[in-house]
PDB file of C-alpha atoms in Angstrom:
ATOM      1  CA  MET P   1      24.971 -15.651  -3.749  1.00 75.00           C
ATOM      2  CA  SER P   2      24.144 -13.673  -0.964  1.00 86.00           C
ATOM      3  CA  THR P   3      20.323 -12.820  -0.685  1.00 87.00           C
ATOM      4  CA  ARG P   4      21.390  -8.912  -0.588  1.00 88.00           C
ATOM      5  CA  LYS P   5      23.144  -9.802  -4.329  1.00 91.00           C
ATOM      6  CA  LEU P   6      20.149 -12.004  -5.185  1.00 93.00           C
ATOM      7  CA  PHE P   7      17.872  -9.039  -4.711  1.00 93.00           C
ATOM      8  CA  ILE P   8      19.877  -6.459  -6.620  1.00 92.00           C
ATOM      9  CA  ALA P   9      20.093  -9.200  -9.415  1.00 93.00           C
ATOM     10  CA  ALA P  10      16.844  -9.777  -9.863  1.00 94.00           C
ATOM     11  CA  ALA P  11      15.753  -6.023 -10.026  1.00 94.00           C
ATOM     12  CA  HIS P  12      18.346  -5.890 -12.758  1.00 92.00           C
ATOM     13  CA  LYS P  13      17.069  -8.646 -14.554  1.00 92.00           C
ATOM     14  CA  CYS P  14      13.393  -7.696 -14.620  1.00 92.00           C
ATOM     15  CA  LEU P  15      12.845  -4.557 -13.903  1.00 92.00           C
ATOM     16  CA  SER P  16      13.676  -2.057 -16.670  1.00 80.00           C
ATOM     17  CA  GLY P  17      11.913   1.147 -17.480  1.00 68.00           C
ATOM     18  CA  GLY P  18      12.713   1.568 -21.134  1.00 67.00           C
ATOM     19  CA  ARG P  19      16.509   1.838 -20.187  1.00 65.00           C
ATOM     20  CA  LYS P  20      16.336   2.994 -16.802  1.00 75.00           C
ATOM     21  CA  SER P  21      17.424  -0.076 -14.389  1.00 81.00           C
ATOM     22  CA  LEU P  22      16.949  -0.014 -10.601  1.00 88.00           C
ATOM     23  CA  SER P  23      19.773   1.585  -8.679  1.00 89.00           C
ATOM     24  CA  VAL P  24      21.390  -0.705  -6.208  1.00 90.00           C
ATOM     25  CA  PRO P  25      19.809   1.686  -2.768  1.00 90.00           C
ATOM     26  CA  GLN P  26      16.536   1.412  -5.314  1.00 91.00           C
ATOM     27  CA  SER P  27      16.675  -2.451  -5.689  1.00 93.00           C
ATOM     28  CA  LEU P  28      17.384  -2.494  -1.877  1.00 92.00           C
ATOM     29  CA  ASP P  29      14.601  -0.461  -0.698  1.00 93.00           C
ATOM     30  CA  LEU P  30      12.040  -2.417  -3.124  1.00 95.00           C
ATOM     31  CA  ALA P  31      13.607  -5.516  -1.405  1.00 94.00           C
ATOM     32  CA  ALA P  32      12.816  -4.466   1.915  1.00 94.00           C
ATOM     33  CA  GLN P  33       9.398  -3.040   0.427  1.00 95.00           C
ATOM     34  CA  VAL P  34       8.426  -6.523  -0.762  1.00 96.00           C
ATOM     35  CA  SER P  35      10.121  -8.202   2.338  1.00 95.00           C
ATOM     36  CA  ALA P  36       7.595  -6.484   4.611  1.00 96.00           C
ATOM     37  CA  VAL P  37       4.712  -7.200   1.910  1.00 97.00           C
ATOM     38  CA  ASP P  38       5.415 -10.930   2.359  1.00 97.00           C
ATOM     39  CA  LEU P  39       5.493 -10.853   6.029  1.00 96.00           C
ATOM     40  CA  GLY P  40       2.308  -9.256   6.646  1.00 96.00           C
ATOM     41  CA  LEU P  41       3.781  -5.650   8.431  1.00 96.00           C
ATOM     42  CA  LYS P  42       1.443  -4.022   4.937  1.00 96.00           C
ATOM     43  CA  PRO P  43      -0.744  -5.558   2.784  1.00 97.00           C
ATOM     44  CA  ALA P  44       0.295  -4.359  -0.541  1.00 97.00           C
ATOM     45  CA  LEU P  45       3.011  -2.125  -1.702  1.00 96.00           C
ATOM     46  CA  LEU P  46       2.686   0.135  -5.409  1.00 96.00           C
ATOM     47  CA  TYR P  47       5.483   0.247  -7.449  1.00 95.00           C
ATOM     48  CA  ASP P  48       6.704   3.295  -8.910  1.00 89.00           C
ATOM     49  CA  SER P  49      10.348   3.188  -9.245  1.00 85.00           C
ATOM     50  CA  ASN P  50      10.375   3.414 -12.818  1.00 85.00           C
ATOM     51  CA  GLY P  51       8.162   2.620 -15.695  1.00 84.00           C
ATOM     52  CA  ALA P  52       8.161  -1.326 -15.865  1.00 88.00           C
ATOM     53  CA  SER P  53       5.313  -2.803 -16.623  1.00 91.00           C
ATOM     54  CA  ALA P  54       2.942  -4.809 -14.835  1.00 93.00           C
ATOM     55  CA  GLU P  55       4.229  -7.741 -16.501  1.00 94.00           C
ATOM     56  CA  GLN P  56       8.315  -7.230 -15.450  1.00 94.00           C
ATOM     57  CA  VAL P  57       7.062  -6.876 -11.972  1.00 95.00           C
ATOM     58  CA  GLN P  58       5.595 -10.067 -11.989  1.00 95.00           C
ATOM     59  CA  GLN P  59       8.521 -11.768 -13.808  1.00 95.00           C
ATOM     60  CA  TYR P  60      10.589  -9.710 -10.786  1.00 96.00           C
ATOM     61  CA  LEU P  61       8.083 -11.254  -7.909  1.00 96.00           C
ATOM     62  CA  SER P  62       8.452 -14.592 -10.283  1.00 95.00           C
ATOM     63  CA  LEU P  63      12.284 -14.891 -10.241  1.00 95.00           C
ATOM     64  CA  LEU P  64      12.058 -13.742  -6.130  1.00 96.00           C
ATOM     65  CA  GLN P  65       9.571 -16.631  -5.871  1.00 95.00           C
ATOM     66  CA  PHE P  66      11.843 -19.109  -7.670  1.00 94.00           C
ATOM     67  CA  SER P  67      14.775 -18.014  -5.168  1.00 94.00           C
ATOM     68  CA  HIS P  68      12.385 -18.416  -2.228  1.00 94.00           C
ATOM     69  CA  LEU P  69      13.100 -15.068  -1.009  1.00 95.00           C
ATOM     70  CA  VAL P  70       9.384 -14.781  -0.440  1.00 95.00           C
ATOM     71  CA  SER P  71       6.548 -16.790  -0.479  1.00 93.00           C
ATOM     72  CA  LYS P  72       4.510 -18.123  -3.612  1.00 92.00           C
ATOM     73  CA  SER P  73       1.374 -16.611  -2.148  1.00 91.00           C
ATOM     74  CA  LEU P  74       2.013 -12.740  -3.466  1.00 94.00           C
ATOM     75  CA  LEU P  75       0.618 -11.440  -6.228  1.00 93.00           C
ATOM     76  CA  THR P  76       0.795  -8.801  -8.583  1.00 94.00           C
ATOM     77  CA  LEU P  77      -2.038  -6.473  -9.165  1.00 93.00           C
ATOM     78  CA  ASP P  78      -2.289  -3.954 -12.010  1.00 92.00           C
ATOM     79  CA  LEU P  79      -4.900  -1.569 -10.750  1.00 92.00           C
ATOM     80  CA  ASN P  80      -5.823   1.319 -13.976  1.00 89.00           C
ATOM     81  CA  GLY P  81      -2.189   0.957 -15.186  1.00 88.00           C
ATOM     82  CA  ASN P  82      -0.689   1.224 -11.633  1.00 93.00           C
ATOM     83  CA  THR P  83       1.011  -2.083 -10.641  1.00 95.00           C
ATOM     84  CA  LEU P  84       0.796  -3.115  -6.935  1.00 96.00           C
ATOM     85  CA  ILE P  85       2.970  -5.725  -4.957  1.00 97.00           C
ATOM     86  CA  VAL P  86      -0.085  -7.637  -2.913  1.00 96.00           C
ATOM     87  CA  ASN P  87      -0.120  -9.822  -0.195  1.00 96.00           C
ATOM     88  CA  PRO P  88      -3.527 -11.327  -0.736  1.00 93.00           C
ATOM     89  CA  VAL P  89      -3.876 -12.708   3.076  1.00 93.00           C
ATOM     90  CA  SER P  90      -3.304  -9.349   4.681  1.00 95.00           C
ATOM     91  CA  LEU P  91      -5.538  -7.712   2.238  1.00 95.00           C
ATOM     92  CA  ARG P  92      -8.743  -9.768   2.630  1.00 94.00           C
ATOM     93  CA  SER P  93      -8.044  -9.959   6.523  1.00 94.00           C
ATOM     94  CA  ASN P  94      -7.863  -5.658   5.736  1.00 93.00           C
ATOM     95  CA  LEU P  95     -10.779  -5.683   3.922  1.00 94.00           C
ATOM     96  CA  GLU P  96     -12.920  -7.998   5.580  1.00 94.00           C
ATOM     97  CA  ARG P  97     -12.290  -5.805   9.105  1.00 92.00           C
ATOM     98  CA  LEU P  98     -13.226  -2.471   7.083  1.00 92.00           C
ATOM     99  CA  LEU P  99     -16.712  -4.536   6.189  1.00 92.00           C
ATOM    100  CA  ARG P 100     -16.761  -5.819   9.943  1.00 91.00           C
ATOM    101  CA  ASP P 101     -16.094  -3.146  11.829  1.00 86.00           C
ATOM    102  CA  SER P 102     -15.703   0.196   9.453  1.00 82.00           C
ATOM    103  CA  SER P 103     -12.040   0.404  10.480  1.00 84.00           C
ATOM    104  CA  VAL P 104     -10.483   3.085   7.820  1.00 92.00           C
ATOM    105  CA  VAL P 105     -11.770   6.871   8.008  1.00 94.00           C
ATOM    106  CA  VAL P 106     -13.045   8.329   4.900  1.00 94.00           C
ATOM    107  CA  ILE P 107     -12.093  12.276   4.748  1.00 95.00           C
ATOM    108  CA  ASN P 108     -14.275  14.160   2.401  1.00 94.00           C
ATOM    109  CA  VAL P 109     -11.304  16.802   0.573  1.00 94.00           C
ATOM    110  CA  CYS P 110     -13.611  18.154  -1.979  1.00 93.00           C
ATOM    111  CA  HIS P 111     -12.133  21.734  -3.275  1.00 90.00           C
ATOM    112  CA  SER P 112     -15.919  23.088  -2.257  1.00 91.00           C
ATOM    113  CA  LEU P 113     -15.445  22.554   1.395  1.00 91.00           C
ATOM    114  CA  GLU P 114     -14.082  24.965   3.619  1.00 91.00           C
ATOM    115  CA  ASN P 115     -12.243  22.344   5.794  1.00 92.00           C
ATOM    116  CA  PRO P 116     -11.935  18.750   5.360  1.00 95.00           C
ATOM    117  CA  ALA P 117     -14.768  16.658   7.121  1.00 94.00           C
ATOM    118  CA  ILE P 118     -15.235  12.563   8.011  1.00 94.00           C
ATOM    119  CA  THR P 119     -17.942  11.072   5.746  1.00 90.00           C
ATOM    120  CA  ASP P 120     -19.525   8.222   5.203  1.00 86.00           C
ATOM    121  CA  ARG P 121     -17.674   4.940   4.531  1.00 79.00           C
ATOM    122  CA  GLY P 122     -20.601   3.552   2.012  1.00 81.00           C
ATOM    123  CA  GLU P 123     -18.311   3.607  -1.040  1.00 84.00           C
ATOM    124  CA  LEU P 124     -15.223   2.494   0.263  1.00 88.00           C
ATOM    125  CA  LYS P 125     -17.270  -1.028   1.600  1.00 90.00           C
ATOM    126  CA  SER P 126     -18.587  -1.011  -1.906  1.00 90.00           C
ATOM    127  CA  ILE P 127     -14.954  -1.072  -2.881  1.00 90.00           C
ATOM    128  CA  ALA P 128     -13.808  -3.533  -0.360  1.00 92.00           C
ATOM    129  CA  GLN P 129     -16.715  -6.048  -1.329  1.00 92.00           C
ATOM    130  CA  ASP P 130     -15.649  -5.855  -5.128  1.00 90.00           C
ATOM    131  CA  LEU P 131     -12.027  -6.092  -4.292  1.00 91.00           C
ATOM    132  CA  LEU P 132     -12.983  -9.333  -2.111  1.00 92.00           C
ATOM    133  CA  PHE P 133     -14.640 -11.037  -4.934  1.00 89.00           C
ATOM    134  CA  LEU P 134     -11.638 -10.449  -7.344  1.00 87.00           C
ATOM    135  CA  LEU P 135      -8.905 -11.802  -5.010  1.00 87.00           C
ATOM    136  CA  ARG P 136     -11.620 -15.102  -4.313  1.00 85.00           C
ATOM    137  CA  GLY P 137     -11.992 -15.411  -8.219  1.00 79.00           C
ATOM    138  CA  PHE P 138      -8.165 -15.302  -8.305  1.00 78.00           C
ATOM    139  CA  GLU P 139      -7.778 -17.987  -6.124  1.00 72.00           C
ATOM    140  CA  GLN P 140      -9.359 -20.617  -8.327  1.00 68.00           C
ATOM    141  CA  LEU P 141      -7.209 -19.369 -11.525  1.00 66.00           C
ATOM    142  CA  GLU P 142      -4.487 -21.407 -12.551  1.00 57.00           C
ATOM    143  CA  GLU P 143      -2.325 -18.775 -14.170  1.00 58.00           C
ATOM    144  CA  ASP P 144      -0.906 -17.526 -10.700  1.00 62.00           C
ATOM    145  CA  GLU P 145       2.190 -16.077 -13.169  1.00 73.00           C
ATOM    146  CA  LYS P 146       0.423 -13.820 -14.688  1.00 82.00           C
ATOM    147  CA  PRO P 147      -1.248  -9.995 -13.448  1.00 86.00           C
ATOM    148  CA  LEU P 148      -4.340  -9.794 -11.925  1.00 86.00           C
ATOM    149  CA  TYR P 149      -6.310  -7.144 -13.729  1.00 86.00           C
ATOM    150  CA  VAL P 150      -9.015  -5.382 -11.837  1.00 84.00           C
ATOM    151  CA  GLY P 151     -10.883  -4.712 -14.904  1.00 76.00           C
ATOM    152  CA  ASN P 152     -13.338  -1.774 -16.288  1.00 77.00           C
ATOM    153  CA  LYS P 153     -15.461  -1.410 -12.934  1.00 74.00           C
ATOM    154  CA  SER P 154     -12.115   0.174 -11.349  1.00 79.00           C
ATOM    155  CA  GLU P 155     -12.481   3.126 -13.896  1.00 80.00           C
ATOM    156  CA  GLN P 156     -15.215   4.854 -11.731  1.00 82.00           C
ATOM    157  CA  TRP P 157     -13.467   4.127  -8.293  1.00 89.00           C
ATOM    158  CA  ASN P 158     -11.377   7.035  -6.727  1.00 89.00           C
ATOM    159  CA  LEU P 159      -8.004   5.696  -7.020  1.00 90.00           C
ATOM    160  CA  CYS P 160      -6.673   8.071  -4.290  1.00 91.00           C
ATOM    161  CA  THR P 161      -9.187   6.596  -1.705  1.00 92.00           C
ATOM    162  CA  VAL P 162      -8.905   2.895  -2.697  1.00 94.00           C
ATOM    163  CA  PHE P 163      -4.937   3.161  -2.898  1.00 94.00           C
ATOM    164  CA  GLY P 164      -5.253   4.131   0.819  1.00 94.00           C
ATOM    165  CA  LEU P 165      -7.572   1.255   1.090  1.00 94.00           C
ATOM    166  CA  LEU P 166      -4.696  -1.250  -0.488  1.00 95.00           C
ATOM    167  CA  LEU P 167      -2.063   0.310   1.289  1.00 96.00           C
ATOM    168  CA  GLY P 168      -3.445  -0.367   4.394  1.00 95.00           C
ATOM    169  CA  TYR P 169      -3.597   3.196   5.813  1.00 97.00           C
ATOM    170  CA  PRO P 170      -5.998   3.627   8.872  1.00 96.00           C
ATOM    171  CA  VAL P 171      -7.672   6.996   7.026  1.00 96.00           C
ATOM    172  CA  THR P 172      -8.151   7.858   3.358  1.00 95.00           C
ATOM    173  CA  TYR P 173      -8.694  10.287   1.317  1.00 95.00           C
ATOM    174  CA  TRP P 174     -11.839  11.065  -1.253  1.00 93.00           C
ATOM    175  CA  PHE P 175     -13.169  13.680  -3.341  1.00 90.00           C
ATOM    176  CA  ASP P 176     -15.358  14.240  -5.685  1.00 87.00           C
ATOM    177  CA  GLN P 177     -13.654  13.463  -9.095  1.00 85.00           C
ATOM    178  CA  THR P 178     -17.024  13.991 -11.124  1.00 80.00           C
ATOM    179  CA  LYS P 179     -16.483  17.620 -10.480  1.00 86.00           C
ATOM    180  CA  SER P 180     -12.778  18.455  -9.529  1.00 82.00           C
ATOM    181  CA  PHE P 181      -9.484  16.698  -8.855  1.00 84.00           C
ATOM    182  CA  GLU P 182      -8.452  19.671  -6.657  1.00 90.00           C
ATOM    183  CA  ASN P 183      -9.142  19.296  -3.200  1.00 92.00           C
ATOM    184  CA  CYS P 184      -9.252  21.604   0.795  1.00 92.00           C
ATOM    185  CA  LEU P 185      -5.708  20.925   1.612  1.00 94.00           C
ATOM    186  CA  SER P 186      -4.197  23.879   0.807  1.00 93.00           C
ATOM    187  CA  MET P 187      -2.394  25.764   3.422  1.00 94.00           C
ATOM    188  CA  THR P 188      -3.860  23.167   6.288  1.00 95.00           C
ATOM    189  CA  PRO P 189      -2.135  21.828   9.018  1.00 96.00           C
ATOM    190  CA  LEU P 190      -1.508  18.355   8.738  1.00 97.00           C
ATOM    191  CA  MET P 191      -0.423  15.376  11.338  1.00 97.00           C
ATOM    192  CA  VAL P 192       2.157  13.326   8.780  1.00 97.00           C
ATOM    193  CA  THR P 193       3.016   9.629  10.274  1.00 97.00           C
ATOM    194  CA  THR P 194       5.797   7.859   9.029  1.00 97.00           C
ATOM    195  CA  ALA P 195       6.661   4.260   9.888  1.00 97.00           C
ATOM    196  CA  THR P 196      10.089   2.932   9.394  1.00 96.00           C
ATOM    197  CA  VAL P 197      11.757  -0.114   9.749  1.00 95.00           C
ATOM    198  CA  THR P 198      15.311  -1.825   9.234  1.00 94.00           C
ATOM    199  CA  TRP P 199      15.744  -4.556   6.920  1.00 90.00           C
ATOM    200  CA  GLN P 200      19.218  -6.453   7.761  1.00 81.00           C
ATOM    201  CA  ALA P 201      20.208  -7.732   4.507  1.00 71.00           C
ATOM    202  CA  ASP P 202      22.862 -10.072   4.980  1.00 67.00           C
ATOM    203  CA  THR P 203      25.426  -8.071   7.087  1.00 64.00           C
ATOM    204  CA  ALA P 204      24.142  -4.413   6.071  1.00 70.00           C
ATOM    205  CA  GLY P 205      21.039  -2.475   7.477  1.00 78.00           C
ATOM    206  CA  GLN P 206      18.679  -1.079   4.683  1.00 82.00           C
ATOM    207  CA  THR P 207      16.703   1.613   6.456  1.00 89.00           C
ATOM    208  CA  CYS P 208      12.844   1.543   4.551  1.00 91.00           C
ATOM    209  CA  CYS P 209       9.576   3.761   4.869  1.00 94.00           C
ATOM    210  CA  LEU P 210       6.853   1.125   5.933  1.00 95.00           C
ATOM    211  CA  TYR P 211       3.857   3.688   5.912  1.00 97.00           C
ATOM    212  CA  SER P 212       3.625   7.337   5.377  1.00 96.00           C
ATOM    213  CA  PHE P 213      -0.057   9.383   5.428  1.00 96.00           C
ATOM    214  CA  SER P 214      -1.793  12.704   7.084  1.00 96.00           C
ATOM    215  CA  VAL P 215      -4.434  13.187   8.941  1.00 97.00           C
ATOM    216  CA  PRO P 216      -6.113  17.149   9.096  1.00 96.00           C
ATOM    217  CA  VAL P 217      -5.063  18.305  12.505  1.00 96.00           C
ATOM    218  CA  VAL P 218      -8.471  19.708  12.790  1.00 95.00           C
ATOM    219  CA  LEU P 219      -9.451  16.085  12.458  1.00 96.00           C
ATOM    220  CA  HIS P 220      -6.846  14.252  15.106  1.00 93.00           C
ATOM    221  CA  ASN P 221      -9.141  14.337  17.915  1.00 94.00           C
ATOM    222  CA  GLU P 222     -11.638  12.484  15.787  1.00 94.00           C
ATOM    223  CA  THR P 223      -9.344   9.766  13.830  1.00 95.00           C
ATOM    224  CA  GLN P 224      -7.284   9.494  17.196  1.00 94.00           C
ATOM    225  CA  SER P 225      -8.103   6.311  18.054  1.00 94.00           C
ATOM    226  CA  ASP P 226      -8.053   4.412  14.760  1.00 94.00           C
ATOM    227  CA  LEU P 227      -4.843   5.512  14.428  1.00 95.00           C
ATOM    228  CA  GLU P 228      -3.795   3.886  17.774  1.00 95.00           C
ATOM    229  CA  ASP P 229      -5.836   0.933  16.827  1.00 95.00           C
ATOM    230  CA  TRP P 230      -4.065   0.763  13.818  1.00 96.00           C
ATOM    231  CA  ASN P 231      -0.516   1.600  15.861  1.00 96.00           C
ATOM    232  CA  LEU P 232      -1.372  -1.334  17.842  1.00 96.00           C
ATOM    233  CA  ARG P 233      -1.682  -3.889  15.386  1.00 95.00           C
ATOM    234  CA  LEU P 234       1.245  -2.688  13.339  1.00 96.00           C
ATOM    235  CA  GLN P 235       3.291  -3.469  16.517  1.00 96.00           C
ATOM    236  CA  GLU P 236       1.568  -7.025  16.957  1.00 96.00           C
ATOM    237  CA  ARG P 237       2.644  -8.195  13.416  1.00 95.00           C
ATOM    238  CA  PHE P 238       5.781  -6.499  13.638  1.00 96.00           C
ATOM    239  CA  GLN P 239       6.775  -8.774  16.902  1.00 95.00           C
ATOM    240  CA  GLN P 240       5.753 -12.174  14.894  1.00 94.00           C
ATOM    241  CA  GLN P 241       9.238 -12.042  12.690  1.00 93.00           C
ATOM    242  CA  ASN P 242      12.399 -11.470  12.984  1.00 90.00           C
ATOM    243  CA  ILE P 243      13.349 -10.348   9.594  1.00 90.00           C
ATOM    244  CA  LEU P 244      12.591  -6.372   9.707  1.00 93.00           C
ATOM    245  CA  GLN P 245      14.052  -4.859  12.816  1.00 93.00           C
ATOM    246  CA  ASP P 246      13.906  -1.201  14.525  1.00 93.00           C
ATOM    247  CA  LEU P 247      10.151  -0.195  14.325  1.00 95.00           C
ATOM    248  CA  THR P 248       9.543   3.064  14.577  1.00 96.00           C
ATOM    249  CA  VAL P 249       6.490   5.589  14.406  1.00 96.00           C
ATOM    250  CA  CYS P 250       6.709   8.961  14.283  1.00 96.00           C
ATOM    251  CA  GLN P 251       4.555  11.947  13.800  1.00 96.00           C
ATOM    252  CA  THR P 252       4.966  15.457  12.515  1.00 97.00           C
ATOM    253  CA  THR P 253       2.740  18.534  11.808  1.00 96.00           C
ATOM    254  CA  VAL P 254       3.734  20.321   7.940  1.00 96.00           C
ATOM    255  CA  THR P 255       1.696  22.739   6.161  1.00 94.00           C
ATOM    256  CA  LEU P 256       1.482  23.002   2.098  1.00 93.00           C
ATOM    257  CA  PRO P 257       1.067  25.278  -0.285  1.00 91.00           C
ATOM    258  CA  SER P 258      -0.817  22.387  -2.505  1.00 88.00           C
ATOM    259  CA  VAL P 259      -1.120  19.209  -1.397  1.00 89.00           C
ATOM    260  CA  CYS P 260      -1.399  16.588  -4.694  1.00 86.00           C
ATOM    261  CA  LEU P 261      -3.496  13.438  -4.066  1.00 84.00           C
TER     262      LEU P 261
END
């Protein structure tokens, strides 16, 4: 069976949310995303294709590993009911870089602010330390075919901020969720950075969006060097593999009446 068909069969067998299975395009996009995580081009992907549980995603990942389509090191992470497929080596490297170099910019978008503003990284670094401790603990477990559950501590985390960290963004948003889940990004010009690649499954190419994140235009100058460093590291990792092709990073500016984080 071809690589393409193996990925599709694994998705159809394991990932059904209720009665809804993934379509062929969805299965191939997920395959490209998982391959990107396996290659270290992104530290994790957030599974949101349908309502499949963390256990079902783990079954899918285990089947891919059994078929030698991805490496044994990938794991499934359950974060407050949100499921991620994680490359622990890449994630650990990102977390350690954050603690060492403050490599991720945190942008305060509280609803009470007139404009978004760069804020302290202290809370993000605390979360990074907790995640590193969690990863080290998981490495000592023998039950590697079960999802890794983050636990009660994550209930106090701002998931918007944490997802930015886990997914490898150079910037992430923060707001005081004890006061409001609204933000100040309404009608604020945002520069959206998108990175895409082509996954060459057998003879057919599958375009895949690796990254998509935004930065308020008003903070462009303050964050430009961080985005350039992120882009350079992505380019370097891309050059170290030959499975994904045609890396394209582009930027566009949008202004939206409301932004849901």
